[in-house]
mmCIF file with all atom_site columns, C-alpha atoms in Angstrom:
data_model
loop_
_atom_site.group_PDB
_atom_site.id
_atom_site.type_symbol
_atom_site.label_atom_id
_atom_site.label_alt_id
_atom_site.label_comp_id
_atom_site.label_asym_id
_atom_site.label_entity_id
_atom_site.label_seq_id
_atom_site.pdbx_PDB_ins_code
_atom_site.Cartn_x
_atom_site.Cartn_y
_atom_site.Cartn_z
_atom_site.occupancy
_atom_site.B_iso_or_equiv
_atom_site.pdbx_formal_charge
_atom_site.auth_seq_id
_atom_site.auth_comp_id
_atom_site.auth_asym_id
_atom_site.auth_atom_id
_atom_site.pdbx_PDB_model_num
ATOM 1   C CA . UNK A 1 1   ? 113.795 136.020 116.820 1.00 48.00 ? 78  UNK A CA 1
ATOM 2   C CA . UNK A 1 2   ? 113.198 132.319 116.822 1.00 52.00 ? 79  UNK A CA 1
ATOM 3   C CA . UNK A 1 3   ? 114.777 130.284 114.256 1.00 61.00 ? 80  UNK A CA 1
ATOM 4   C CA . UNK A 1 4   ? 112.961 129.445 110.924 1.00 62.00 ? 81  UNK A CA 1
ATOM 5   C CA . UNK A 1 5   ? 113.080 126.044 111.735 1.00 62.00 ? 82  UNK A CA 1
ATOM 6   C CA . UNK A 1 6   ? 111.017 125.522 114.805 1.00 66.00 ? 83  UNK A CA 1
ATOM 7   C CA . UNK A 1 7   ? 107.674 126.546 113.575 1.00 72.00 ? 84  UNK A CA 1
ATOM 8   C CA . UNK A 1 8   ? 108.042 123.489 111.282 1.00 78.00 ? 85  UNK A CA 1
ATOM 9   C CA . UNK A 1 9   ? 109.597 121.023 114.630 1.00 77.00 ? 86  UNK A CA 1
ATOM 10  C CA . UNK A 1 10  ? 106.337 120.272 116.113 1.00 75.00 ? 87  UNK A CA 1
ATOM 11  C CA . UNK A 1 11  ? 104.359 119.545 113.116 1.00 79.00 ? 88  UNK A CA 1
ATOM 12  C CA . UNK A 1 12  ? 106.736 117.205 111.584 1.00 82.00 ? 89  UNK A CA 1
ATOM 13  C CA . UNK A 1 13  ? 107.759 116.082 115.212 1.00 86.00 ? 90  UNK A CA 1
ATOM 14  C CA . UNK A 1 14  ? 103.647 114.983 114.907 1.00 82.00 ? 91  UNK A CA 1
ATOM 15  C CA . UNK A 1 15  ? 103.430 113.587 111.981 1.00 88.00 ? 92  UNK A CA 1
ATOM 16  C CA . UNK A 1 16  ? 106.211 110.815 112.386 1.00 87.00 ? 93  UNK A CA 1
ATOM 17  C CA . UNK A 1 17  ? 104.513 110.206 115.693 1.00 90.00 ? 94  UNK A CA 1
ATOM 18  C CA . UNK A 1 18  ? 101.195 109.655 113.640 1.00 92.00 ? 95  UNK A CA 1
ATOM 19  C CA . UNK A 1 19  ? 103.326 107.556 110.986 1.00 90.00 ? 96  UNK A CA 1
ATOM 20  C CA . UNK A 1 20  ? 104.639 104.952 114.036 1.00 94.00 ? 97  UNK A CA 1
ATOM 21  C CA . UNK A 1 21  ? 100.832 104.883 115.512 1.00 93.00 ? 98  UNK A CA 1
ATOM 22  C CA . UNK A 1 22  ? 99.503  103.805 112.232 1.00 94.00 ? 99  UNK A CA 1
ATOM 23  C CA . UNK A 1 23  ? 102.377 101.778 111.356 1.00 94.00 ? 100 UNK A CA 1
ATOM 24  C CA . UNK A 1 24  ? 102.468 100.001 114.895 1.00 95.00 ? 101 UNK A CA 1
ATOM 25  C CA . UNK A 1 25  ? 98.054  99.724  114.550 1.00 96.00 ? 102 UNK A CA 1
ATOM 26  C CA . UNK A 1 26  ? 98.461  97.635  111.120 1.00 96.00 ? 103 UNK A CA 1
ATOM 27  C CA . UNK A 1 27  ? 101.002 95.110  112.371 1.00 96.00 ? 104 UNK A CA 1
ATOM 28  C CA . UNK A 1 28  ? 98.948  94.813  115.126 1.00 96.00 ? 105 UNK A CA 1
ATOM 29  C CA . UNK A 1 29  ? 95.799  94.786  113.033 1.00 96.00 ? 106 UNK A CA 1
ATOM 30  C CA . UNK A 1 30  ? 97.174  91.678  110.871 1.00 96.00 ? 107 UNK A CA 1
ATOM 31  C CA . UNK A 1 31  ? 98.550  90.122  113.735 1.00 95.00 ? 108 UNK A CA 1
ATOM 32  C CA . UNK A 1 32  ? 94.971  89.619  115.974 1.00 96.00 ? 109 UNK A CA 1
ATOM 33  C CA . UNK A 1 33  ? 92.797  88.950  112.976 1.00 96.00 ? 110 UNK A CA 1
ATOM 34  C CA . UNK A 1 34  ? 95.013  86.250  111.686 1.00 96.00 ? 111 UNK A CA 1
ATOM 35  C CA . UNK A 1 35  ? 96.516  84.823  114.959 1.00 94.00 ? 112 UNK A CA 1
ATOM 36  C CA . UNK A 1 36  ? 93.062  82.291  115.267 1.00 95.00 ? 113 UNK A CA 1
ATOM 37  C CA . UNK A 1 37  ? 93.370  80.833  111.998 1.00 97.00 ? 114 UNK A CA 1
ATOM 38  C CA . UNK A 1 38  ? 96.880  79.530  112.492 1.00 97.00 ? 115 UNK A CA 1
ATOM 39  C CA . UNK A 1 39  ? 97.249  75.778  113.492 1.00 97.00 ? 116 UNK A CA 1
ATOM 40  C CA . UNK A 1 40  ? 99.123  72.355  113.065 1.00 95.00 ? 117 UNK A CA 1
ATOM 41  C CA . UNK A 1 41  ? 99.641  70.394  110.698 1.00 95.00 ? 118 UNK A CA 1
ATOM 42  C CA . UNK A 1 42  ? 97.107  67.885  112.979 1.00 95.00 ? 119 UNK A CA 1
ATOM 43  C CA . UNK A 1 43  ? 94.425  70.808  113.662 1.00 96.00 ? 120 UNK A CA 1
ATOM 44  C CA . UNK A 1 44  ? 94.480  71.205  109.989 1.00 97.00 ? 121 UNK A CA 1
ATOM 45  C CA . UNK A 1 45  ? 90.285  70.780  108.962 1.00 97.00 ? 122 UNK A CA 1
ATOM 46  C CA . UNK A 1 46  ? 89.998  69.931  105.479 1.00 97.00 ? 123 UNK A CA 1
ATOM 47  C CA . UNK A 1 47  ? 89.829  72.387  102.676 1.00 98.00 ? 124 UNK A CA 1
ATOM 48  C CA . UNK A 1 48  ? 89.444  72.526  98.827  1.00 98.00 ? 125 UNK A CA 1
ATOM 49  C CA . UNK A 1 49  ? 93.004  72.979  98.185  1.00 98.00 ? 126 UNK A CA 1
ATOM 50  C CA . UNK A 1 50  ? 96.354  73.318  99.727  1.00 98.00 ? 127 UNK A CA 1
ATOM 51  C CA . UNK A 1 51  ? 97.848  76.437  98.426  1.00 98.00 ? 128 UNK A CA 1
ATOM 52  C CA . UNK A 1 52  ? 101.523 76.668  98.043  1.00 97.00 ? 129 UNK A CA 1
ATOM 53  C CA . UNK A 1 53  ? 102.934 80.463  97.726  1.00 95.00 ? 130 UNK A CA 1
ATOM 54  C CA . UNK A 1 54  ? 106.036 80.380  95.422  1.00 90.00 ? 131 UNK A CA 1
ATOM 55  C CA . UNK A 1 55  ? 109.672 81.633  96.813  1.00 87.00 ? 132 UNK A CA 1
ATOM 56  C CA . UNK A 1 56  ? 113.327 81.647  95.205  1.00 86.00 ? 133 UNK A CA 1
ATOM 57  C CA . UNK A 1 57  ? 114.633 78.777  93.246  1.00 88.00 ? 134 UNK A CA 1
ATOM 58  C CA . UNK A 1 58  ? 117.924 79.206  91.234  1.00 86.00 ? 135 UNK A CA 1
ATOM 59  C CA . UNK A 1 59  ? 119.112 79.223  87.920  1.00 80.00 ? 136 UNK A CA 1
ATOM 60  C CA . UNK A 1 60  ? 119.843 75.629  88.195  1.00 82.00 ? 137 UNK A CA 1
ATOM 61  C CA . UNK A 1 61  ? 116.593 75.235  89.559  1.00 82.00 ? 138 UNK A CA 1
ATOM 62  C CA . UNK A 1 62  ? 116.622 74.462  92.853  1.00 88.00 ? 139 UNK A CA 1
ATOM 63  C CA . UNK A 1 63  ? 114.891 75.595  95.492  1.00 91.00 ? 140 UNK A CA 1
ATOM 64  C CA . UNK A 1 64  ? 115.839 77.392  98.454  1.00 89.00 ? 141 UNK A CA 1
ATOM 65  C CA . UNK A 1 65  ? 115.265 76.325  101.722 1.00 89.00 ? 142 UNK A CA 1
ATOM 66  C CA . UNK A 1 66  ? 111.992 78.219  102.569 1.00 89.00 ? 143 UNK A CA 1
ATOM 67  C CA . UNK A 1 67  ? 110.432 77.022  99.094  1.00 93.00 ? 144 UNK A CA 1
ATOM 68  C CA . UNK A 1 68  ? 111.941 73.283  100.178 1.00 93.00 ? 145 UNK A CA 1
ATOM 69  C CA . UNK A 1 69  ? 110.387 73.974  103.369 1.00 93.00 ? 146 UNK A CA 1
ATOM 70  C CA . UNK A 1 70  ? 106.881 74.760  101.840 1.00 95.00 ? 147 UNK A CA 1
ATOM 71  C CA . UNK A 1 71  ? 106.688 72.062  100.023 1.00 96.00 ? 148 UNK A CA 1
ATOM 72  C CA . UNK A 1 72  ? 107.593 69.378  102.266 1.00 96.00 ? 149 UNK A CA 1
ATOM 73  C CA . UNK A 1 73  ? 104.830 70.736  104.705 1.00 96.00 ? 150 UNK A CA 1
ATOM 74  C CA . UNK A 1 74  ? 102.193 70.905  102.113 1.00 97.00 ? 151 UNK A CA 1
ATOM 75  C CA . UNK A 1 75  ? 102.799 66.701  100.849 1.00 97.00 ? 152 UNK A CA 1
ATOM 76  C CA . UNK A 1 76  ? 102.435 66.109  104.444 1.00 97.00 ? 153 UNK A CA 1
ATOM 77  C CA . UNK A 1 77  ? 99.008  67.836  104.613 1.00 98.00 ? 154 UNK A CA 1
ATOM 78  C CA . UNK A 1 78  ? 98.150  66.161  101.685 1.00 98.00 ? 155 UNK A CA 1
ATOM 79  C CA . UNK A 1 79  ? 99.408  62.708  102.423 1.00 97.00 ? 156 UNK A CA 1
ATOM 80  C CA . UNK A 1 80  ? 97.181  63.236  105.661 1.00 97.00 ? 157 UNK A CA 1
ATOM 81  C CA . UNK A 1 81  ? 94.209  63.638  103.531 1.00 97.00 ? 158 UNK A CA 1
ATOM 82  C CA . UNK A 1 82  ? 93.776  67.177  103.841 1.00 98.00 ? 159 UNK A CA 1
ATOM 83  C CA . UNK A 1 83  ? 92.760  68.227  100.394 1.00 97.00 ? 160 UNK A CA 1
ATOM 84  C CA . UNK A 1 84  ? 93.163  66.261  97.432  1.00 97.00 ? 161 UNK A CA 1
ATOM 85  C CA . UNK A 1 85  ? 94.220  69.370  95.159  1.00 98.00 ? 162 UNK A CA 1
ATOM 86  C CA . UNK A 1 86  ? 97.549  71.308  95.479  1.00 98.00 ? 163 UNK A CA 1
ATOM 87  C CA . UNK A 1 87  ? 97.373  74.871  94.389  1.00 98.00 ? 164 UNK A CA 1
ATOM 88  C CA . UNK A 1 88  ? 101.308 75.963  93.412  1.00 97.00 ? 165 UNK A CA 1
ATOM 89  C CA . UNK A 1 89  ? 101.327 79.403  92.876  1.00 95.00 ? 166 UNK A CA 1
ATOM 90  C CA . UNK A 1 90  ? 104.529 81.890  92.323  1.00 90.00 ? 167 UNK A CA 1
ATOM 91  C CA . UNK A 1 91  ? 106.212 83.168  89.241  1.00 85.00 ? 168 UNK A CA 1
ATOM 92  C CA . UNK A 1 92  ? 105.629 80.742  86.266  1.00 81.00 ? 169 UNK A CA 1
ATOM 93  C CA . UNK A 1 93  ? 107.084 83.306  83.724  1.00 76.00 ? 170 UNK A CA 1
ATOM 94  C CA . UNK A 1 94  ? 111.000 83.529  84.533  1.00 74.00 ? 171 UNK A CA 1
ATOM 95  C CA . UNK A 1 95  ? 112.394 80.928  82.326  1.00 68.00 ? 172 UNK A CA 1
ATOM 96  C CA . UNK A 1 96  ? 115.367 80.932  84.041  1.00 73.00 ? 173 UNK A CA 1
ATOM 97  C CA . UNK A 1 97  ? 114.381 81.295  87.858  1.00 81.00 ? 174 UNK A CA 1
ATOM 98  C CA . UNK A 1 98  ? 111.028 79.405  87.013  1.00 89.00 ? 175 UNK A CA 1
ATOM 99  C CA . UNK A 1 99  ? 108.924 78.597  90.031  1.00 91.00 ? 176 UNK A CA 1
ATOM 100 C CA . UNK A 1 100 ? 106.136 76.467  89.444  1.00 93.00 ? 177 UNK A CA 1
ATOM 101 C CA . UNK A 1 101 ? 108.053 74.108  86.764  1.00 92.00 ? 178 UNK A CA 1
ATOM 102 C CA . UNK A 1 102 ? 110.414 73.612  89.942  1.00 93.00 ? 179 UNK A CA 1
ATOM 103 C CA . UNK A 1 103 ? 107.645 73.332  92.102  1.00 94.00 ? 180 UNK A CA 1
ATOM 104 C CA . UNK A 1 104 ? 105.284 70.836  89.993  1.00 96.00 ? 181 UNK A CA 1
ATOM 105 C CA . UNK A 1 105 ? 108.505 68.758  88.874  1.00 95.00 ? 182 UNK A CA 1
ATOM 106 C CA . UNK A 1 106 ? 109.145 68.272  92.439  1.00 96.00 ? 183 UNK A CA 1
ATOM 107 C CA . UNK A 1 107 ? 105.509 67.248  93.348  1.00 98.00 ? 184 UNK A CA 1
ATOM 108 C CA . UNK A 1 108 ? 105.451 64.572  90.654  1.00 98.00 ? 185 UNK A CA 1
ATOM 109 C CA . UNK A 1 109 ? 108.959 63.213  92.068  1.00 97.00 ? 186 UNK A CA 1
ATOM 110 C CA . UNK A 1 110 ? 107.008 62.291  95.537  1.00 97.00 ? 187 UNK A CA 1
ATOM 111 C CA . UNK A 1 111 ? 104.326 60.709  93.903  1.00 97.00 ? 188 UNK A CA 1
ATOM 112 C CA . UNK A 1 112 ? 101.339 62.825  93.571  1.00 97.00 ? 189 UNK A CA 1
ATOM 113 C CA . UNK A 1 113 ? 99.305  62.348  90.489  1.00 97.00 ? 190 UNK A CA 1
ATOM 114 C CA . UNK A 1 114 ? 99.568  65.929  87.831  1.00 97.00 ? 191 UNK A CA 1
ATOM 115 C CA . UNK A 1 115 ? 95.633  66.240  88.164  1.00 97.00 ? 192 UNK A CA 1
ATOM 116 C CA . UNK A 1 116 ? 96.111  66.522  91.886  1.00 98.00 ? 193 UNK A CA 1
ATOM 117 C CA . UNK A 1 117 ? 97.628  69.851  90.903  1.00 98.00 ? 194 UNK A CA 1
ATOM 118 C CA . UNK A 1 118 ? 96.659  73.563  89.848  1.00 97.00 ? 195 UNK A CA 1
ATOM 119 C CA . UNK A 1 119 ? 99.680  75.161  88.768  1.00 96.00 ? 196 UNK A CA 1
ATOM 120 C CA . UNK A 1 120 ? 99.363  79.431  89.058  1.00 95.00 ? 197 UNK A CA 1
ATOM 121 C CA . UNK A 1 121 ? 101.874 81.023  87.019  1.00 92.00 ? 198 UNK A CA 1
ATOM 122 C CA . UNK A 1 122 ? 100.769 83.828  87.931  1.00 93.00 ? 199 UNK A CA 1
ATOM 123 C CA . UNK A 1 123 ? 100.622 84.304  91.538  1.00 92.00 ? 200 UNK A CA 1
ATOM 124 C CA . UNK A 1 124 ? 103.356 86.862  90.907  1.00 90.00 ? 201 UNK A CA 1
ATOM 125 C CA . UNK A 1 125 ? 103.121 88.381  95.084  1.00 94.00 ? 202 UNK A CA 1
ATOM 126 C CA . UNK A 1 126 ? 100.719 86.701  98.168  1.00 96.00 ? 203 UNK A CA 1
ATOM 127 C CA . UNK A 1 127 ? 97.818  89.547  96.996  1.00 96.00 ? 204 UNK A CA 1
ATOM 128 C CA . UNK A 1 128 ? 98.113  87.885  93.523  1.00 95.00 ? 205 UNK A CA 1
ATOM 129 C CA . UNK A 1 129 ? 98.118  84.283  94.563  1.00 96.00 ? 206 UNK A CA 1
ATOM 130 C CA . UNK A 1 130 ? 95.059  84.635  96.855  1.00 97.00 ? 207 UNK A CA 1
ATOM 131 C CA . UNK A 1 131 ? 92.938  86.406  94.321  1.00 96.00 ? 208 UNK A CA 1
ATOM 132 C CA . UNK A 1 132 ? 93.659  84.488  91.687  1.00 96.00 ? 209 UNK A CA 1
ATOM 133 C CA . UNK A 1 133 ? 92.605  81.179  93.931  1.00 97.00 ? 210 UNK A CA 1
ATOM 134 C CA . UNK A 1 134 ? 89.751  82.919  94.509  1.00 96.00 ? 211 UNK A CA 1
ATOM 135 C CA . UNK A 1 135 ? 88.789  84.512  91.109  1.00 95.00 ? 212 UNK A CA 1
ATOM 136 C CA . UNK A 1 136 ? 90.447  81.867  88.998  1.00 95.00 ? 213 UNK A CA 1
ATOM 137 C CA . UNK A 1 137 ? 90.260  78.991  90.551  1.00 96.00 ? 214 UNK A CA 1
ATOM 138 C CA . UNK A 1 138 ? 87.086  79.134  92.403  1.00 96.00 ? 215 UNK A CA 1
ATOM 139 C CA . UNK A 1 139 ? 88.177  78.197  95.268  1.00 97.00 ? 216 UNK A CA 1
ATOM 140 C CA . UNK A 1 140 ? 86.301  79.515  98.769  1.00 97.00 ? 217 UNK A CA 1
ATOM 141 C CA . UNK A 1 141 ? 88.143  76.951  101.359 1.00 98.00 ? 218 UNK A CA 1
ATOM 142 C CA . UNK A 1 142 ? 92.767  76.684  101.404 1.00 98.00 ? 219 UNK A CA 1
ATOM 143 C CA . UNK A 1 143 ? 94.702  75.513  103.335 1.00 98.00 ? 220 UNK A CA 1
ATOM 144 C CA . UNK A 1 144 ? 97.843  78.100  103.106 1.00 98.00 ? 221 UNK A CA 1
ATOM 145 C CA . UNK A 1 145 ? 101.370 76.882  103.769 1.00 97.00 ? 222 UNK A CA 1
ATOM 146 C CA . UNK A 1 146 ? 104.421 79.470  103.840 1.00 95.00 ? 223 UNK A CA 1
ATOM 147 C CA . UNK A 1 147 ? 107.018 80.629  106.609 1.00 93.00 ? 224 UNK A CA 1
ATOM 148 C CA . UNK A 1 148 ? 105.405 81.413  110.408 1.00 92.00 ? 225 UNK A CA 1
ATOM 149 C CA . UNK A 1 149 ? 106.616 85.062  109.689 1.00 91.00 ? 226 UNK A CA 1
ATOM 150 C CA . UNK A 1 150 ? 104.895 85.415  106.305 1.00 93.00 ? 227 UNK A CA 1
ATOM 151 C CA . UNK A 1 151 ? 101.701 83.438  107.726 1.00 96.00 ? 228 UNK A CA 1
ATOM 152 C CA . UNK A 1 152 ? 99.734  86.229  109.353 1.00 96.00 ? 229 UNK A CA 1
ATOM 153 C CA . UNK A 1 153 ? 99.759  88.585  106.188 1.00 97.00 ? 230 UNK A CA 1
ATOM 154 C CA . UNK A 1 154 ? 99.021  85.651  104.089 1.00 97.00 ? 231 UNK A CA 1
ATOM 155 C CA . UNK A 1 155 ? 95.656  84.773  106.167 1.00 98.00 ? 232 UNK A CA 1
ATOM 156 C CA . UNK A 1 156 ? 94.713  88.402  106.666 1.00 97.00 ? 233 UNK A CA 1
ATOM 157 C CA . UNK A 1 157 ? 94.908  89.096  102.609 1.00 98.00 ? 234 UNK A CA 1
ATOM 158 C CA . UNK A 1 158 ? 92.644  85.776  102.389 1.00 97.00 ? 235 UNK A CA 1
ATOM 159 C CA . UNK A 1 159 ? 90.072  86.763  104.699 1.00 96.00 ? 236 UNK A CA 1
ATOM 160 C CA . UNK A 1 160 ? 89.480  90.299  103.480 1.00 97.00 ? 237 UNK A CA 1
ATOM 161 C CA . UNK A 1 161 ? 89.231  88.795  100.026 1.00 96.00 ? 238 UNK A CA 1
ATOM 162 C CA . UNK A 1 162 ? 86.281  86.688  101.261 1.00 96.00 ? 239 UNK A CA 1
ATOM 163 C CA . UNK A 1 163 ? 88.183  83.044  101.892 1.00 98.00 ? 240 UNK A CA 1
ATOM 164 C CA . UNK A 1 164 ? 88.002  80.340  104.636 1.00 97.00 ? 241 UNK A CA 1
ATOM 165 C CA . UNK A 1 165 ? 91.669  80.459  105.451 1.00 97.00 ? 242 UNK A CA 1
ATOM 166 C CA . UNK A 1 166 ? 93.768  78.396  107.850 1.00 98.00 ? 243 UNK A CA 1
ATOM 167 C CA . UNK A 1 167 ? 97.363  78.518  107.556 1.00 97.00 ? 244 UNK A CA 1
ATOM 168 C CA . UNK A 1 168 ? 100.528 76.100  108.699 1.00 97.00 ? 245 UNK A CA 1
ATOM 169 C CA . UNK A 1 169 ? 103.479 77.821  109.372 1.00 94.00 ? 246 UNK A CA 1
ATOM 170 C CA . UNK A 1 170 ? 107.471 76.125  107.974 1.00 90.00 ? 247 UNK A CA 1
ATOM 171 C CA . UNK A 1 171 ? 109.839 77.097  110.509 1.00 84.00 ? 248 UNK A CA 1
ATOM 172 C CA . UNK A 1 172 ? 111.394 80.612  109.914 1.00 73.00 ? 249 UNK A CA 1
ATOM 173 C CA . UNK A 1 173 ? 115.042 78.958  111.122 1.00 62.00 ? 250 UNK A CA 1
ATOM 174 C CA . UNK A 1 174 ? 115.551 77.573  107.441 1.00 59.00 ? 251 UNK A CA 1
ATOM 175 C CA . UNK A 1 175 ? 116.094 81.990  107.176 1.00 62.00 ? 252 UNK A CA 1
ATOM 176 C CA . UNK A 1 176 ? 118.064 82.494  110.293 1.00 67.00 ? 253 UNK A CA 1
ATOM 177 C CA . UNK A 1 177 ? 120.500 84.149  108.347 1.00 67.00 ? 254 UNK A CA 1
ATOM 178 C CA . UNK A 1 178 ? 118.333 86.398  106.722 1.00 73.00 ? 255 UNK A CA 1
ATOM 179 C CA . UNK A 1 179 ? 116.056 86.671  109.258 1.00 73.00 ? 256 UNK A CA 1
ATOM 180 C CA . UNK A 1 180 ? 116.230 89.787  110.891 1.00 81.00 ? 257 UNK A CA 1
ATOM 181 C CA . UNK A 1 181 ? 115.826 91.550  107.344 1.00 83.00 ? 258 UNK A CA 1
ATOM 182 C CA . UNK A 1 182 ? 113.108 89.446  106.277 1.00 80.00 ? 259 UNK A CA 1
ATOM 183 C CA . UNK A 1 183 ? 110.940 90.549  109.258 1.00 85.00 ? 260 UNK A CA 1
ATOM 184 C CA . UNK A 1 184 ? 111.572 94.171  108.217 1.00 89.00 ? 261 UNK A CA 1
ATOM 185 C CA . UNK A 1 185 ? 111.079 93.374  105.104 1.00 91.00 ? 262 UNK A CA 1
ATOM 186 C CA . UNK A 1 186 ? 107.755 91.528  105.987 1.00 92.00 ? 263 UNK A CA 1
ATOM 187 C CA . UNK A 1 187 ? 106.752 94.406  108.396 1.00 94.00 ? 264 UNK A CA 1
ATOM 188 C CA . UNK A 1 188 ? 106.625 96.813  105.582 1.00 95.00 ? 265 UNK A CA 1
ATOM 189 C CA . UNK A 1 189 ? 104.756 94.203  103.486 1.00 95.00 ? 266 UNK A CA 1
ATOM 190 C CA . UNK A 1 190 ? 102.066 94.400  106.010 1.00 96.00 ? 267 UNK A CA 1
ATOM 191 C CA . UNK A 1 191 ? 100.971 97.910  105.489 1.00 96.00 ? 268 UNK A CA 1
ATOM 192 C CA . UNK A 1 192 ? 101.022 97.357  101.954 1.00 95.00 ? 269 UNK A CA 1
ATOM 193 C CA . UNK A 1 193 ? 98.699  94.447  102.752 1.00 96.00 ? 270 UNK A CA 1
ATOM 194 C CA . UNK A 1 194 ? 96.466  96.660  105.031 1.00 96.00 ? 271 UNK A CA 1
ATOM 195 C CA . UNK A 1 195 ? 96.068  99.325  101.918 1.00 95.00 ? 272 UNK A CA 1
ATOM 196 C CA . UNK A 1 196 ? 95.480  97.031  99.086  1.00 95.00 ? 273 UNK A CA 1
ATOM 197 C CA . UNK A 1 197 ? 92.894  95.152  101.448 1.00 95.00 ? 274 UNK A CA 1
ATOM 198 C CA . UNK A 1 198 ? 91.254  98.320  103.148 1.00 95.00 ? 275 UNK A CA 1
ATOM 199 C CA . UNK A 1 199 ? 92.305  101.341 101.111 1.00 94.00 ? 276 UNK A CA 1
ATOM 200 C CA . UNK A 1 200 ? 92.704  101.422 97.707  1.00 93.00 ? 277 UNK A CA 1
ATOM 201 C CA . UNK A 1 201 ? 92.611  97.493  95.834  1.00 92.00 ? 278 UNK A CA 1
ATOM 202 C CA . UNK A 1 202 ? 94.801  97.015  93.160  1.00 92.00 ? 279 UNK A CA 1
ATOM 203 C CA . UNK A 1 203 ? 92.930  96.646  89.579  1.00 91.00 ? 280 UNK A CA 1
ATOM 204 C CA . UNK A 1 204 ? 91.873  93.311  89.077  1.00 89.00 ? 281 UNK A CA 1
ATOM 205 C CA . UNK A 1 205 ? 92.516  93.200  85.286  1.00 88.00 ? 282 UNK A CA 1
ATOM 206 C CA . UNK A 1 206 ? 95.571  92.416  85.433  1.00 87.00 ? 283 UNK A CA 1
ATOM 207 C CA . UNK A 1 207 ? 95.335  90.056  88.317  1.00 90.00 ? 284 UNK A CA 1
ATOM 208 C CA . UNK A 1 208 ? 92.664  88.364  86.305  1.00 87.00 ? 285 UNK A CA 1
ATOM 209 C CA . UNK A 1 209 ? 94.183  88.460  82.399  1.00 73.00 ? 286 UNK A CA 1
ATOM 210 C CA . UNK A 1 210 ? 96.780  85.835  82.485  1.00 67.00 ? 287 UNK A CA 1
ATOM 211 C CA . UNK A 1 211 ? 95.439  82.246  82.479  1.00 58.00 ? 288 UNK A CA 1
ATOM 212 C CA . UNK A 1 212 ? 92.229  83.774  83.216  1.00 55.00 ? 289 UNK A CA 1
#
């Protein structure tokens, strides 16, 4: 008499085959429609705005090194003449861990002038921030600045929401520490990318609401 369990090997044996196809397919997905729009800091063409996505600060309110990173990148674009408009965009509503204050406060330290600058309080993810540049902000050409492992996601999500995207990658050795579990962490990301672009948007009300 065969065991109870077998009947049920194959087809679960299948469907975590299926589940690694589909999960191996997005990466590689993201990866070969966003691998063209990636370039220096030189190759850079001009764009409406350079779009800065938020990451950690601290309670004290500085940044950490991938934000620090970000930032440093993006006044260099914009020093070279790149755009004359910085969109910062990350979480605005944490008093204590607040992003953009950090961010903008930082800005105005180097020397570029406030109306150079659209702060996004909003931008609460990288779906968030790109619709809302879009949506909000009006903008159809960025210039997208984040960590080379983050970049690919970041210019996929802009393209299937109908931007002209080019991205500069930061140097992912400011995470080396972290690194390994930031690219899981970013794989995983990816697929949720692939279904809120492809599959099933998120509602844009809320996206929208705030600052709207």
């Amino acid at each position: 008499m065969k065991k109870p369990y077998k009947k049920w090997l194959l087809p679960l044996l299948s469907l975590v085959c299926l589940g690694i196809l589909a999960f191996v397919l997005i990466q590689m997905r993201i990866w070969s429609l966003s691998r063209d729009d990636r370039v220096s800091r030189e190759e850079a063409q001009p764009a409406q705005a350079i779009l800065i996505l938020g990451a950690k600060v601290d309670s004290s309110g500085n940044m950490s090194p991938a934000l620090l990173g970000r930032m440093e990148e993006s006044l260099a674009l914009y020093q070279l003449g790149k755009s004359q408009t910085i969109l910062i965009s990350g979480d605005g509503e944490n008093q204590q861990r607040n992003e953009i204050a950090v961010m903008k406060s930082w800005l105005l330290e180097q020397g570029v002038p406030e109306e150079d600058i659209l702060a996004d309080d909003h931008g609460l993810n990288t779906y968030a921030s790109l619709y809302r540049a879009k949506h909000v902000y009006q903008l159809e050409t960025l210039l997208v600045v984040t960590q080379d492992y983050h970049l690919g996601r970041a210019l996929y999500l802009g393209q299937q929401l109908g931007l002209s995207c080019e991205g500069v990658g930061t140097p992912n050795s400011v995470l080396k520490a972290q690194l390994p579990q930031n690219l899981l962490r970013e794989s995983l990301a990816r697929v949720k990318a692939f279904f809120n672009a492809e599959v099933l948007p998120p509602d844009p009300a809320p996206l929208l609401a705030p600052g709207a």
